[in-house]
Coordinates of C-alpha atoms in Angstrom, one line a residue:
K1 CA 115.1 -150.5 -206.7
R2 CA 112.4 -152.3 -204.6
K3 CA 112.8 -152.4 -200.9
R4 CA 111.9 -155.8 -199.4
V5 CA 109.9 -155.5 -196.2
D6 CA 107.8 -157.8 -194.2
E7 CA 104.3 -156.3 -193.8
A8 CA 103.6 -158.3 -190.7
S9 CA 106.5 -156.7 -188.9
I10 CA 105.5 -153.1 -189.6
T11 CA 104.4 -151.4 -186.4
L12 CA 100.9 -150.0 -185.9
D13 CA 102.3 -146.5 -185.5
E14 CA 104.0 -146.7 -188.8
L15 CA 100.8 -147.9 -190.5
L16 CA 98.9 -145.1 -188.9
R17 CA 101.4 -142.5 -190.2
R18 CA 100.9 -143.7 -193.7
R19 CA 97.1 -143.1 -193.4
I20 CA 97.0 -139.7 -191.8
E21 CA 94.5 -137.8 -194.0
N22 CA 92.2 -136.1 -191.5
P23 CA 93.1 -133.5 -188.9
V24 CA 90.2 -134.8 -186.7
C25 CA 91.3 -137.6 -184.4
W26 CA 87.9 -139.1 -183.7
I27 CA 84.2 -138.1 -183.3
K28 CA 82.3 -139.0 -180.1
A29 CA 78.6 -138.5 -179.9
D30 CA 76.8 -138.3 -176.6
P31 CA 79.8 -139.0 -174.4
E32 CA 77.9 -138.8 -171.2
R33 CA 75.2 -141.3 -172.4
F34 CA 72.3 -138.9 -171.7
W35 CA 70.3 -139.7 -174.9
I36 CA 67.8 -142.5 -174.5
R37 CA 67.9 -143.6 -178.1
P38 CA 70.8 -145.5 -179.5
V39 CA 73.4 -143.5 -181.5
Q40 CA 75.6 -145.1 -184.2
V41 CA 78.5 -143.1 -185.5
T42 CA 80.2 -143.8 -188.8
Q43 CA 83.8 -142.7 -189.2
D44 CA 87.0 -143.6 -190.9
E45 CA 89.0 -146.7 -189.8
V46 CA 92.0 -144.6 -188.6
M47 CA 89.6 -142.5 -186.5
W48 CA 88.2 -145.6 -184.8
I49 CA 91.8 -146.7 -184.0
Y50 CA 92.7 -143.3 -182.6
M51 CA 89.6 -143.4 -180.4
L52 CA 90.5 -146.9 -179.3
R53 CA 94.0 -145.9 -178.3
G54 CA 93.4 -142.4 -177.1
D55 CA 90.1 -142.4 -175.2
T56 CA 90.2 -143.7 -171.7
D57 CA 86.5 -144.2 -171.4
V58 CA 85.6 -148.0 -171.5
L59 CA 82.3 -147.4 -173.3
A60 CA 84.1 -145.4 -175.9
Q61 CA 86.7 -148.1 -176.4
L62 CA 83.9 -150.7 -176.8
D63 CA 82.3 -148.4 -179.4
A64 CA 85.6 -148.2 -181.2
V65 CA 86.0 -152.0 -181.3
E66 CA 82.5 -152.4 -182.6
G67 CA 83.1 -149.7 -185.2
L68 CA 86.1 -151.6 -186.5
R69 CA 84.1 -154.8 -186.5
R70 CA 81.4 -153.2 -188.6
L71 CA 84.0 -151.9 -191.0
G72 CA 85.0 -155.5 -191.5
L73 CA 81.7 -156.0 -193.3
Q74 CA 83.0 -153.5 -195.9
M75 CA 86.4 -155.0 -196.6
H76 CA 86.9 -152.6 -199.6
V77 CA 87.0 -149.6 -197.3
V78 CA 89.5 -150.9 -194.7
D79 CA 93.2 -151.5 -194.5
P80 CA 93.6 -155.3 -194.3
L81 CA 96.6 -154.9 -192.0
L82 CA 95.7 -151.9 -189.9
S83 CA 92.6 -153.1 -188.0
P84 CA 94.0 -156.6 -187.1
K85 CA 97.2 -155.0 -185.7
A86 CA 95.2 -152.5 -183.6
L87 CA 92.9 -155.1 -182.2
E88 CA 95.8 -157.4 -181.5
E89 CA 97.5 -154.6 -179.5
V90 CA 94.3 -154.3 -177.4
V91 CA 94.1 -158.0 -176.6
K92 CA 97.7 -158.1 -175.5
N93 CA 97.6 -154.8 -173.4
R94 CA 96.8 -155.4 -169.8
D95 CA 96.0 -151.6 -169.4
Y96 CA 92.7 -152.1 -171.2
Y97 CA 89.6 -153.3 -169.3
Y98 CA 89.2 -157.1 -169.8
Q99 CA 85.8 -156.7 -171.5
V100 CA 87.4 -154.4 -174.1
R101 CA 90.0 -157.0 -174.7
I102 CA 87.4 -159.7 -175.1
A103 CA 85.5 -157.6 -177.6
A104 CA 88.7 -157.0 -179.5
A105 CA 89.3 -160.8 -179.6
K106 CA 85.8 -161.4 -181.0
A107 CA 86.4 -158.7 -183.7
L108 CA 89.7 -160.4 -184.6
A109 CA 87.9 -163.7 -185.0
F110 CA 85.4 -161.9 -187.3
Y111 CA 88.3 -160.6 -189.4
A112 CA 89.9 -164.1 -189.4
S113 CA 86.7 -165.7 -190.7
R114 CA 86.4 -163.2 -193.5
A115 CA 90.1 -163.3 -194.4
R116 CA 90.1 -166.6 -196.1
H117 CA 87.8 -165.5 -198.9
G118 CA 90.7 -164.9 -201.2
K119 CA 92.0 -161.5 -202.4
D120 CA 89.4 -158.8 -202.2
E121 CA 89.5 -155.2 -203.3
A122 CA 91.1 -154.0 -200.1
E123 CA 94.0 -156.4 -200.4
T124 CA 94.4 -155.4 -204.0
R125 CA 94.5 -151.7 -203.1
M126 CA 97.1 -152.3 -200.4
R127 CA 99.3 -154.2 -202.8
Q128 CA 99.0 -151.5 -205.4
D129 CA 100.0 -148.8 -202.8
A130 CA 102.9 -150.9 -201.6
E131 CA 104.1 -151.5 -205.2
S132 CA 104.0 -147.8 -205.9
N133 CA 106.2 -147.2 -202.9
G134 CA 108.6 -150.0 -203.7
E135 CA 107.7 -151.9 -200.6
W136 CA 105.8 -154.9 -201.9
K137 CA 107.2 -158.3 -200.9
A138 CA 105.9 -161.3 -202.9
G139 CA 104.3 -164.1 -200.9
E140 CA 103.6 -162.0 -197.8
E141 CA 101.1 -163.3 -195.2
K142 CA 97.5 -162.6 -195.9
P143 CA 95.6 -160.2 -193.5
P144 CA 93.0 -162.7 -192.3
M145 CA 95.8 -165.0 -191.2
L146 CA 97.2 -162.2 -189.2
A147 CA 94.0 -162.0 -187.2
Y148 CA 94.0 -165.8 -186.6
R149 CA 97.7 -165.8 -185.7
A150 CA 97.2 -163.0 -183.2
L151 CA 94.6 -165.1 -181.2
N152 CA 96.6 -168.3 -181.5
D153 CA 99.8 -166.6 -180.4
Y154 CA 98.1 -165.1 -177.4
L155 CA 96.9 -168.5 -176.2
K156 CA 100.2 -170.2 -176.9
I157 CA 102.4 -167.5 -175.2
H158 CA 100.3 -167.3 -172.1
Y159 CA 98.9 -170.8 -171.6
Y160 CA 101.1 -173.3 -173.5
D161 CA 104.2 -175.0 -172.3
S162 CA 106.3 -175.3 -175.5
G163 CA 109.0 -177.4 -173.7
N164 CA 106.6 -180.2 -172.7
Q165 CA 104.2 -179.7 -175.6
I166 CA 101.2 -179.4 -173.3
W167 CA 98.8 -176.8 -172.0
R168 CA 99.8 -175.4 -168.7
S169 CA 97.8 -176.1 -165.5
N170 CA 94.9 -173.8 -164.8
N171 CA 95.6 -170.7 -162.7
F172 CA 92.6 -168.5 -162.1
S173 CA 94.1 -166.3 -159.4
D174 CA 94.0 -163.3 -161.8
F175 CA 90.3 -162.9 -162.5
A176 CA 90.8 -160.5 -165.5
D177 CA 93.1 -163.0 -167.1
Y178 CA 90.6 -165.8 -166.4
F179 CA 87.7 -164.1 -168.1
L180 CA 90.0 -163.0 -171.0
K181 CA 91.1 -166.6 -171.5
R182 CA 87.5 -167.8 -171.7
G183 CA 86.7 -164.9 -174.1
V184 CA 89.6 -165.6 -176.4
I185 CA 88.7 -169.3 -176.6
R186 CA 85.1 -168.5 -177.4
A187 CA 86.3 -166.1 -180.1
V188 CA 88.6 -168.7 -181.7
A189 CA 85.7 -171.2 -181.8
T190 CA 83.7 -168.9 -184.1
I191 CA 86.4 -168.8 -186.8
Q192 CA 85.3 -170.4 -190.1
D193 CA 86.6 -170.6 -193.6
N194 CA 84.9 -169.5 -196.8
E195 CA 82.8 -172.7 -196.8
S196 CA 81.6 -172.0 -193.2
L197 CA 83.6 -174.9 -191.8
S198 CA 85.9 -174.8 -188.8
P199 CA 89.6 -174.9 -189.7
T200 CA 91.5 -178.0 -188.6
K201 CA 93.8 -175.9 -186.4
V202 CA 90.8 -174.5 -184.5
V203 CA 89.4 -177.9 -183.9
D204 CA 92.7 -179.3 -182.8
C205 CA 93.2 -176.4 -180.4
L206 CA 89.8 -176.8 -178.7
V207 CA 90.2 -180.6 -178.4
S208 CA 93.7 -180.3 -177.0
L209 CA 92.5 -177.7 -174.4
L210 CA 89.9 -180.2 -173.1
K211 CA 92.2 -183.2 -173.4
D212 CA 95.1 -181.6 -171.5
N213 CA 93.0 -179.6 -169.0
D214 CA 94.6 -179.8 -165.5
N215 CA 93.0 -178.1 -162.5
G216 CA 94.9 -180.0 -159.8
R217 CA 96.9 -177.0 -158.6
N218 CA 94.2 -174.4 -159.1
A219 CA 92.5 -172.9 -156.0
Y220 CA 89.3 -172.3 -158.0
S221 CA 86.8 -174.6 -159.8
D222 CA 87.1 -174.9 -163.5
C223 CA 83.4 -175.8 -164.1
Y224 CA 82.5 -172.5 -165.9
Y225 CA 85.7 -172.7 -168.0
L226 CA 85.0 -176.3 -169.1
H227 CA 81.4 -175.2 -169.7
D228 CA 82.6 -172.7 -172.2
L229 CA 85.1 -175.1 -173.8
I230 CA 82.5 -177.8 -174.3
L231 CA 80.0 -175.3 -175.8
C232 CA 82.7 -174.2 -178.2
L233 CA 82.9 -177.8 -179.4
G234 CA 79.2 -177.5 -180.3
Q235 CA 80.1 -174.6 -182.7
I236 CA 82.5 -176.7 -184.7
R237 CA 81.4 -177.5 -188.3
L238 CA 83.1 -180.3 -190.2
S239 CA 82.9 -181.4 -193.8
K240 CA 81.3 -184.8 -194.6
T241 CA 84.7 -186.4 -195.1
E242 CA 86.1 -185.4 -191.6
S243 CA 85.5 -187.7 -188.7
P244 CA 84.0 -186.2 -185.5
E245 CA 85.4 -189.0 -183.4
K246 CA 87.9 -186.8 -181.4
I247 CA 85.2 -184.3 -180.7
W248 CA 82.7 -186.9 -179.4
D249 CA 85.5 -188.6 -177.4
Q250 CA 86.0 -185.4 -175.3
I251 CA 82.2 -184.7 -174.9
S252 CA 81.5 -188.3 -173.8
R253 CA 84.6 -188.2 -171.5
Y254 CA 83.3 -185.1 -169.7
L255 CA 79.8 -186.5 -169.5
E256 CA 81.2 -189.5 -167.6
Y257 CA 83.4 -187.3 -165.5
D258 CA 80.5 -185.1 -164.4
R259 CA 78.5 -188.2 -163.6
V260 CA 81.1 -189.4 -161.2
L261 CA 82.1 -186.0 -159.8
P262 CA 79.1 -183.7 -160.4
S263 CA 80.1 -180.1 -161.2
Y264 CA 78.3 -177.0 -159.8
R265 CA 74.7 -177.3 -161.0
N266 CA 75.8 -179.9 -163.4
L267 CA 77.3 -177.2 -165.7
I268 CA 79.6 -179.6 -167.5
S269 CA 76.8 -182.2 -168.3
T270 CA 74.5 -179.4 -169.4
A271 CA 77.1 -178.0 -171.8
A272 CA 78.0 -181.5 -173.1
L273 CA 74.3 -182.3 -173.9
R274 CA 73.8 -179.0 -175.5
A275 CA 76.9 -179.3 -177.6
T276 CA 75.9 -182.8 -178.6
C277 CA 72.5 -181.5 -179.7
E278 CA 74.0 -178.7 -181.7
L279 CA 76.4 -181.0 -183.5
M280 CA 73.6 -183.4 -184.4
V281 CA 71.5 -180.6 -185.8
A282 CA 74.5 -179.5 -187.9
D283 CA 75.0 -183.1 -189.1
V284 CA 78.4 -183.2 -187.5
L285 CA 77.3 -186.1 -185.3
P286 CA 74.8 -188.8 -186.3
R287 CA 71.3 -188.1 -185.0
D288 CA 71.0 -190.7 -182.2
K289 CA 68.4 -189.9 -179.6
L290 CA 69.5 -192.8 -177.4
R291 CA 72.6 -190.8 -176.4
F292 CA 70.2 -188.6 -174.3
K293 CA 68.3 -191.5 -172.8
D294 CA 70.5 -191.8 -169.6
F295 CA 70.0 -188.1 -168.8
T296 CA 66.2 -187.9 -169.0

C-alpha cells in the first residue's frame, strides 16, 4: 500500500537522514586561510549541507553555499529537494550572518532558474526512490518551484501586508534586514525560465515593489534601495509579444521624481538611465536615443 506524502512538507532533517552514506560530516581545506592560492574543494551535497549547518565560521558557510550552487550545474548528482530546503533554511534563519543569507538567496535563484527545464535525471532518480519506498505522490510540486516559492514567501511574509494587499512601508532600522531585503530582491530579479525570459510573477513583483514603495515613516533614505530595484528592472527579459509599458512607466516615473527631488548623487536617475539602456540593448524597449537627450 502506497503512503501519500507531500514532499514539500518533509523537513530538512528527515531528508538528510535518508541520505546518510558517509561517516565524514564535511571536509574543510585551509581553515585559517593561510594559503595564497585559491582552494576549491569538491564534496557530496550532504557534506556541504552539514558544513553549512554545523560550521560557525562565516567563510566556511559562504564556501558551503557556493559549493551547493556549483552542484546545481550538475543536476544529475544532487537531490532536487535537499539543497533548496537547506538554502531556504539559511535565508530565514537570523542566526546566520546577513551576507551568508544573501548568498543563499542567490543560490536559490540559480536553482529556481534551472528548475523550469522539465524533468531531469535527478528528478527522475528521486521519483524512482520515492516509488520504491511507497512514498510517491502524483502531481507533487517540482523542485525549481520550491526554490522560487522560498524567495517569494520570504518577501511576502516579511514585507507584504496581505490584509491591505500592498507592500508595507519601508523600515530600515534593522541594517541586516535592510541589506538582506535588497539581496533577496536582486536574487529574484535574476530568475529566468528555460527560454531565458523573466517569469510574469517576477516582473509583477518588481513593478509592484516600485509602485507601492512608501518611505514616509522611515528614518533612513531609500535611494540605495530604489537604485537596486530599478537596476533589477533592467535585468528583465520579455518575449516579443509582451508589453514593456508597465516597466517603462515605473522607470519614467522615478526619473521625473528624481528630477524634482534629487536623490543622493542622483542614484535613482543613474539607475533609471542604466536600466533603460540595458532594456534597449535587450530589445525589451524600442531603441530611442531621444529618451536620453534631457540628461546629457
